[in-house]
Amino acid sequence: MRIVHIYKDYAPVLGGIENHVRMLAEAQAARGHDVAVLVCARGWRGRRDTSNGVTLIRARRLATVASMPLSVDLPVALARLPADIVHMHSPFPLGDVAGVLLARCGAKIMTYHLDPN
């Protein structure tokens, strides 16, 4: 099964949601699923690599406004990713909107983790 997770950050960024997404993605990959995590890079340079069986796609970040990364590349990358399941980790409005409107998949899941400060 092809699974795509969407959130704003991923390890080595420390945080509860970032850690949750990493543990979930790695556990799914260990069970034989094709897992990708789509996040925003910490700067202007996007990149793609693999860690513990998980494909990590870091889309270029243009800026951060009120703790939300802004990226034109993230929705474009998502529209190009084939997936059976897209799992959006909220709150991340850019990822939530992109996931609902652009994801090409059979199922969409949204996990609401917390109220933003």
Short mmCIF file of N, CA and C in Angstrom, two decimals:
data_model
loop_
_atom_site.label_atom_id
_atom_site.label_comp_id
_atom_site.label_asym_id
_atom_site.label_seq_id
_atom_site.Cartn_x
_atom_site.Cartn_y
_atom_site.Cartn_z
N MET A 1 0.84 -1.17 0.00
CA MET A 1 0.00 0.00 0.00
C MET A 1 0.89 1.24 0.00
N ARG A 2 0.52 2.25 -0.76
CA ARG A 2 1.27 3.51 -0.81
C ARG A 2 0.60 4.52 0.11
N ILE A 3 1.35 4.95 1.12
CA ILE A 3 0.83 5.87 2.14
C ILE A 3 1.66 7.14 2.13
N VAL A 4 0.98 8.29 2.13
CA VAL A 4 1.66 9.59 2.20
C VAL A 4 1.17 10.32 3.45
N HIS A 5 2.11 10.75 4.27
CA HIS A 5 1.80 11.58 5.44
C HIS A 5 2.17 13.02 5.09
N ILE A 6 1.35 13.98 5.54
CA ILE A 6 1.63 15.40 5.30
C ILE A 6 1.66 16.12 6.64
N TYR A 7 2.75 16.82 6.88
CA TYR A 7 2.84 17.70 8.04
C TYR A 7 3.89 18.76 7.74
N LYS A 8 4.02 19.75 8.61
CA LYS A 8 4.94 20.85 8.33
C LYS A 8 6.40 20.51 8.58
N ASP A 9 6.71 19.68 9.56
CA ASP A 9 8.10 19.35 9.91
C ASP A 9 8.25 17.87 10.18
N TYR A 10 9.47 17.43 10.24
CA TYR A 10 9.81 16.02 10.49
C TYR A 10 11.16 16.00 11.18
N ALA A 11 11.50 14.88 11.76
CA ALA A 11 12.82 14.75 12.41
C ALA A 11 13.92 15.21 11.47
N PRO A 12 14.91 15.90 11.95
CA PRO A 12 15.35 16.03 13.34
C PRO A 12 14.66 17.14 14.12
N VAL A 13 13.64 17.81 13.55
CA VAL A 13 12.88 18.79 14.32
C VAL A 13 12.20 18.06 15.47
N LEU A 14 12.35 18.57 16.66
CA LEU A 14 11.78 17.92 17.85
C LEU A 14 10.38 18.45 18.10
N GLY A 15 9.47 17.55 18.37
CA GLY A 15 8.11 17.94 18.69
C GLY A 15 7.24 16.70 18.78
N GLY A 16 6.14 16.81 19.46
CA GLY A 16 5.27 15.66 19.65
C GLY A 16 4.66 15.15 18.35
N ILE A 17 4.16 16.05 17.52
CA ILE A 17 3.54 15.63 16.26
C ILE A 17 4.62 15.09 15.32
N GLU A 18 5.75 15.78 15.25
CA GLU A 18 6.85 15.32 14.40
C GLU A 18 7.29 13.91 14.79
N ASN A 19 7.39 13.66 16.08
CA ASN A 19 7.77 12.34 16.57
C ASN A 19 6.70 11.30 16.25
N HIS A 20 5.45 11.67 16.43
CA HIS A 20 4.33 10.77 16.13
C HIS A 20 4.34 10.37 14.65
N VAL A 21 4.49 11.35 13.76
CA VAL A 21 4.51 11.07 12.32
C VAL A 21 5.68 10.15 11.98
N ARG A 22 6.85 10.42 12.55
CA ARG A 22 8.03 9.59 12.29
C ARG A 22 7.80 8.15 12.74
N MET A 23 7.30 7.97 13.96
CA MET A 23 7.08 6.62 14.48
C MET A 23 6.03 5.87 13.66
N LEU A 24 4.96 6.56 13.29
CA LEU A 24 3.90 5.93 12.50
C LEU A 24 4.41 5.54 11.11
N ALA A 25 5.13 6.46 10.45
CA ALA A 25 5.65 6.19 9.11
C ALA A 25 6.65 5.04 9.13
N GLU A 26 7.55 5.04 10.09
CA GLU A 26 8.56 3.98 10.17
C GLU A 26 7.91 2.62 10.48
N ALA A 27 6.88 2.60 11.32
CA ALA A 27 6.19 1.35 11.63
C ALA A 27 5.46 0.82 10.39
N GLN A 28 4.86 1.71 9.62
CA GLN A 28 4.18 1.28 8.39
C GLN A 28 5.18 0.76 7.37
N ALA A 29 6.32 1.43 7.24
CA ALA A 29 7.37 0.98 6.32
C ALA A 29 7.90 -0.38 6.75
N ALA A 30 8.06 -0.60 8.05
CA ALA A 30 8.55 -1.88 8.56
C ALA A 30 7.57 -3.01 8.26
N ARG A 31 6.30 -2.68 8.08
CA ARG A 31 5.28 -3.69 7.74
C ARG A 31 5.19 -3.91 6.23
N GLY A 32 6.06 -3.25 5.46
CA GLY A 32 6.13 -3.49 4.03
C GLY A 32 5.39 -2.49 3.15
N HIS A 33 4.85 -1.44 3.74
CA HIS A 33 4.16 -0.43 2.95
C HIS A 33 5.16 0.54 2.33
N ASP A 34 4.76 1.15 1.22
CA ASP A 34 5.55 2.19 0.56
C ASP A 34 5.11 3.51 1.18
N VAL A 35 5.95 4.08 2.05
CA VAL A 35 5.56 5.24 2.85
C VAL A 35 6.40 6.46 2.48
N ALA A 36 5.71 7.58 2.27
CA ALA A 36 6.38 8.86 2.03
C ALA A 36 5.84 9.87 3.03
N VAL A 37 6.72 10.77 3.47
CA VAL A 37 6.31 11.87 4.33
C VAL A 37 6.65 13.15 3.59
N LEU A 38 5.64 14.00 3.41
CA LEU A 38 5.80 15.26 2.70
C LEU A 38 5.75 16.40 3.71
N VAL A 39 6.85 17.13 3.82
CA VAL A 39 6.98 18.23 4.78
C VAL A 39 7.63 19.42 4.09
N CYS A 40 7.77 20.51 4.83
CA CYS A 40 8.47 21.69 4.33
C CYS A 40 9.92 21.66 4.81
N ALA A 41 10.83 21.97 3.91
CA ALA A 41 12.24 22.06 4.28
C ALA A 41 12.43 23.23 5.24
N ARG A 42 13.56 23.25 5.90
CA ARG A 42 13.85 24.33 6.84
C ARG A 42 14.36 25.57 6.12
N GLY A 43 14.46 25.54 4.80
CA GLY A 43 14.96 26.70 4.05
C GLY A 43 14.55 26.60 2.59
N TRP A 44 15.30 27.29 1.77
CA TRP A 44 14.98 27.40 0.34
C TRP A 44 15.27 26.14 -0.45
N ARG A 45 16.06 25.25 0.10
CA ARG A 45 16.45 24.05 -0.64
C ARG A 45 15.55 22.88 -0.29
N GLY A 46 14.86 22.38 -1.28
CA GLY A 46 14.08 21.16 -1.08
C GLY A 46 14.98 19.96 -1.33
N ARG A 47 14.57 18.82 -0.83
CA ARG A 47 15.33 17.61 -1.10
C ARG A 47 14.47 16.39 -0.85
N ARG A 48 14.98 15.28 -1.35
CA ARG A 48 14.29 14.00 -1.20
C ARG A 48 15.32 12.98 -0.75
N ASP A 49 15.03 12.25 0.30
CA ASP A 49 15.93 11.19 0.75
C ASP A 49 15.12 10.09 1.43
N THR A 50 15.81 9.08 1.90
CA THR A 50 15.16 7.95 2.55
C THR A 50 15.78 7.75 3.93
N SER A 51 14.93 7.50 4.92
CA SER A 51 15.40 7.25 6.27
C SER A 51 14.55 6.15 6.88
N ASN A 52 15.19 5.07 7.31
CA ASN A 52 14.49 3.95 7.96
C ASN A 52 13.32 3.44 7.12
N GLY A 53 13.51 3.37 5.81
CA GLY A 53 12.49 2.85 4.91
C GLY A 53 11.43 3.83 4.49
N VAL A 54 11.52 5.07 4.97
CA VAL A 54 10.52 6.10 4.67
C VAL A 54 11.12 7.09 3.67
N THR A 55 10.40 7.35 2.58
CA THR A 55 10.82 8.40 1.65
C THR A 55 10.42 9.73 2.23
N LEU A 56 11.37 10.60 2.39
CA LEU A 56 11.14 11.91 2.98
C LEU A 56 11.28 12.98 1.89
N ILE A 57 10.20 13.69 1.65
CA ILE A 57 10.19 14.75 0.64
C ILE A 57 10.06 16.07 1.38
N ARG A 58 11.11 16.88 1.28
CA ARG A 58 11.11 18.20 1.93
C ARG A 58 10.95 19.25 0.84
N ALA A 59 9.77 19.87 0.79
CA ALA A 59 9.46 20.90 -0.21
C ALA A 59 10.07 22.23 0.23
N ARG A 60 10.50 23.01 -0.74
CA ARG A 60 11.11 24.32 -0.42
C ARG A 60 10.14 25.19 0.38
N ARG A 61 10.69 25.84 1.40
CA ARG A 61 9.91 26.74 2.26
C ARG A 61 10.22 28.17 1.85
N LEU A 62 9.18 28.92 1.51
CA LEU A 62 9.37 30.31 1.13
C LEU A 62 9.50 31.21 2.34
N ALA A 63 8.69 30.95 3.36
CA ALA A 63 8.68 31.76 4.57
C ALA A 63 7.88 31.00 5.63
N THR A 64 7.89 31.54 6.84
CA THR A 64 7.07 31.00 7.92
C THR A 64 6.27 32.15 8.51
N VAL A 65 4.96 31.99 8.56
CA VAL A 65 4.08 33.03 9.08
C VAL A 65 3.23 32.42 10.19
N ALA A 66 3.32 32.98 11.38
CA ALA A 66 2.56 32.49 12.53
C ALA A 66 2.77 30.99 12.73
N SER A 67 3.99 30.56 12.67
CA SER A 67 4.45 29.19 12.83
C SER A 67 4.00 28.23 11.72
N MET A 68 3.43 28.78 10.64
CA MET A 68 3.05 27.94 9.51
C MET A 68 3.99 28.16 8.33
N PRO A 69 4.66 27.11 7.88
CA PRO A 69 5.52 27.24 6.71
C PRO A 69 4.68 27.48 5.46
N LEU A 70 5.19 28.32 4.59
CA LEU A 70 4.55 28.58 3.30
C LEU A 70 5.41 27.96 2.22
N SER A 71 4.79 27.16 1.38
CA SER A 71 5.52 26.47 0.32
C SER A 71 4.61 26.30 -0.88
N VAL A 72 5.09 26.72 -2.04
CA VAL A 72 4.38 26.48 -3.29
C VAL A 72 4.66 25.04 -3.75
N ASP A 73 5.84 24.55 -3.43
CA ASP A 73 6.26 23.22 -3.89
C ASP A 73 5.50 22.08 -3.21
N LEU A 74 5.05 22.27 -1.97
CA LEU A 74 4.38 21.19 -1.26
C LEU A 74 3.11 20.74 -1.98
N PRO A 75 2.18 21.63 -2.35
CA PRO A 75 0.99 21.17 -3.07
C PRO A 75 1.33 20.54 -4.43
N VAL A 76 2.33 21.08 -5.10
CA VAL A 76 2.73 20.54 -6.40
C VAL A 76 3.27 19.11 -6.23
N ALA A 77 4.12 18.92 -5.23
CA ALA A 77 4.67 17.59 -4.96
C ALA A 77 3.56 16.60 -4.61
N LEU A 78 2.60 17.03 -3.82
CA LEU A 78 1.51 16.15 -3.44
C LEU A 78 0.68 15.75 -4.66
N ALA A 79 0.41 16.68 -5.53
CA ALA A 79 -0.38 16.39 -6.73
C ALA A 79 0.30 15.35 -7.62
N ARG A 80 1.61 15.24 -7.52
CA ARG A 80 2.37 14.29 -8.33
C ARG A 80 2.56 12.93 -7.67
N LEU A 81 2.25 12.83 -6.40
CA LEU A 81 2.48 11.58 -5.66
C LEU A 81 1.30 10.63 -5.78
N PRO A 82 1.52 9.44 -6.31
CA PRO A 82 0.43 8.46 -6.28
C PRO A 82 0.33 7.87 -4.87
N ALA A 83 -0.87 7.68 -4.40
CA ALA A 83 -1.05 7.15 -3.05
C ALA A 83 -2.37 6.41 -2.95
N ASP A 84 -2.39 5.41 -2.10
CA ASP A 84 -3.65 4.76 -1.76
C ASP A 84 -4.31 5.48 -0.59
N ILE A 85 -3.46 5.98 0.33
CA ILE A 85 -3.94 6.72 1.50
C ILE A 85 -3.10 7.98 1.67
N VAL A 86 -3.76 9.10 1.90
CA VAL A 86 -3.07 10.33 2.29
C VAL A 86 -3.53 10.67 3.70
N HIS A 87 -2.56 10.78 4.60
CA HIS A 87 -2.84 11.04 6.01
C HIS A 87 -2.33 12.44 6.34
N MET A 88 -3.26 13.36 6.58
CA MET A 88 -2.92 14.74 6.92
C MET A 88 -2.87 14.87 8.43
N HIS A 89 -1.82 15.48 8.93
CA HIS A 89 -1.66 15.69 10.36
C HIS A 89 -1.91 17.18 10.61
N SER A 90 -2.98 17.47 11.32
CA SER A 90 -3.45 18.83 11.51
C SER A 90 -3.18 19.26 12.95
N PRO A 91 -2.90 20.52 13.21
CA PRO A 91 -3.12 21.66 12.35
C PRO A 91 -1.91 22.00 11.48
N PHE A 92 -2.14 22.03 10.21
CA PHE A 92 -1.21 22.52 9.20
C PHE A 92 -2.06 22.91 8.00
N PRO A 93 -2.62 24.14 8.01
CA PRO A 93 -3.60 24.52 7.00
C PRO A 93 -3.15 24.30 5.55
N LEU A 94 -1.90 24.59 5.23
CA LEU A 94 -1.43 24.37 3.86
C LEU A 94 -1.54 22.89 3.49
N GLY A 95 -1.09 22.01 4.37
CA GLY A 95 -1.16 20.58 4.12
C GLY A 95 -2.58 20.06 4.09
N ASP A 96 -3.42 20.60 4.97
CA ASP A 96 -4.82 20.17 5.03
C ASP A 96 -5.55 20.50 3.73
N VAL A 97 -5.39 21.73 3.26
CA VAL A 97 -6.05 22.16 2.02
C VAL A 97 -5.50 21.39 0.82
N ALA A 98 -4.18 21.27 0.76
CA ALA A 98 -3.56 20.53 -0.34
C ALA A 98 -4.04 19.08 -0.33
N GLY A 99 -4.08 18.47 0.83
CA GLY A 99 -4.51 17.08 0.93
C GLY A 99 -5.94 16.87 0.48
N VAL A 100 -6.81 17.77 0.88
CA VAL A 100 -8.22 17.64 0.52
C VAL A 100 -8.43 17.89 -0.97
N LEU A 101 -7.76 18.90 -1.53
CA LEU A 101 -8.01 19.29 -2.91
C LEU A 101 -7.15 18.59 -3.95
N LEU A 102 -5.92 18.23 -3.61
CA LEU A 102 -4.98 17.78 -4.63
C LEU A 102 -4.55 16.33 -4.54
N ALA A 103 -4.78 15.69 -3.42
CA ALA A 103 -4.29 14.32 -3.27
C ALA A 103 -5.02 13.38 -4.22
N ARG A 104 -4.23 12.58 -4.92
CA ARG A 104 -4.79 11.55 -5.81
C ARG A 104 -4.70 10.23 -5.07
N CYS A 105 -5.78 9.86 -4.40
CA CYS A 105 -5.71 8.66 -3.57
C CYS A 105 -7.08 8.07 -3.39
N GLY A 106 -7.11 6.87 -2.83
CA GLY A 106 -8.36 6.20 -2.55
C GLY A 106 -8.99 6.65 -1.24
N ALA A 107 -8.16 7.00 -0.27
CA ALA A 107 -8.69 7.39 1.05
C ALA A 107 -7.88 8.54 1.61
N LYS A 108 -8.57 9.41 2.32
CA LYS A 108 -7.92 10.53 3.00
C LYS A 108 -8.24 10.44 4.48
N ILE A 109 -7.21 10.61 5.28
CA ILE A 109 -7.36 10.56 6.73
C ILE A 109 -6.80 11.87 7.29
N MET A 110 -7.49 12.43 8.28
CA MET A 110 -6.96 13.61 8.95
C MET A 110 -6.94 13.34 10.45
N THR A 111 -5.78 13.52 11.04
CA THR A 111 -5.66 13.42 12.48
C THR A 111 -5.47 14.82 13.03
N TYR A 112 -6.40 15.22 13.89
CA TYR A 112 -6.33 16.54 14.52
C TYR A 112 -5.59 16.39 15.84
N HIS A 113 -4.39 16.93 15.92
CA HIS A 113 -3.54 16.71 17.07
C HIS A 113 -3.74 17.70 18.21
N LEU A 114 -3.97 18.98 17.90
CA LEU A 114 -4.05 19.96 18.98
C LEU A 114 -4.54 21.29 18.46
N ASP A 115 -4.94 22.15 19.39
CA ASP A 115 -5.29 23.52 19.02
C ASP A 115 -4.02 24.34 18.93
N PRO A 116 -3.84 25.11 17.85
CA PRO A 116 -2.63 25.94 17.75
C PRO A 116 -2.65 27.04 18.79
N ASN A 117 -1.46 27.44 19.21
CA ASN A 117 -1.35 28.52 20.21
C ASN A 117 -1.53 29.86 19.57
#
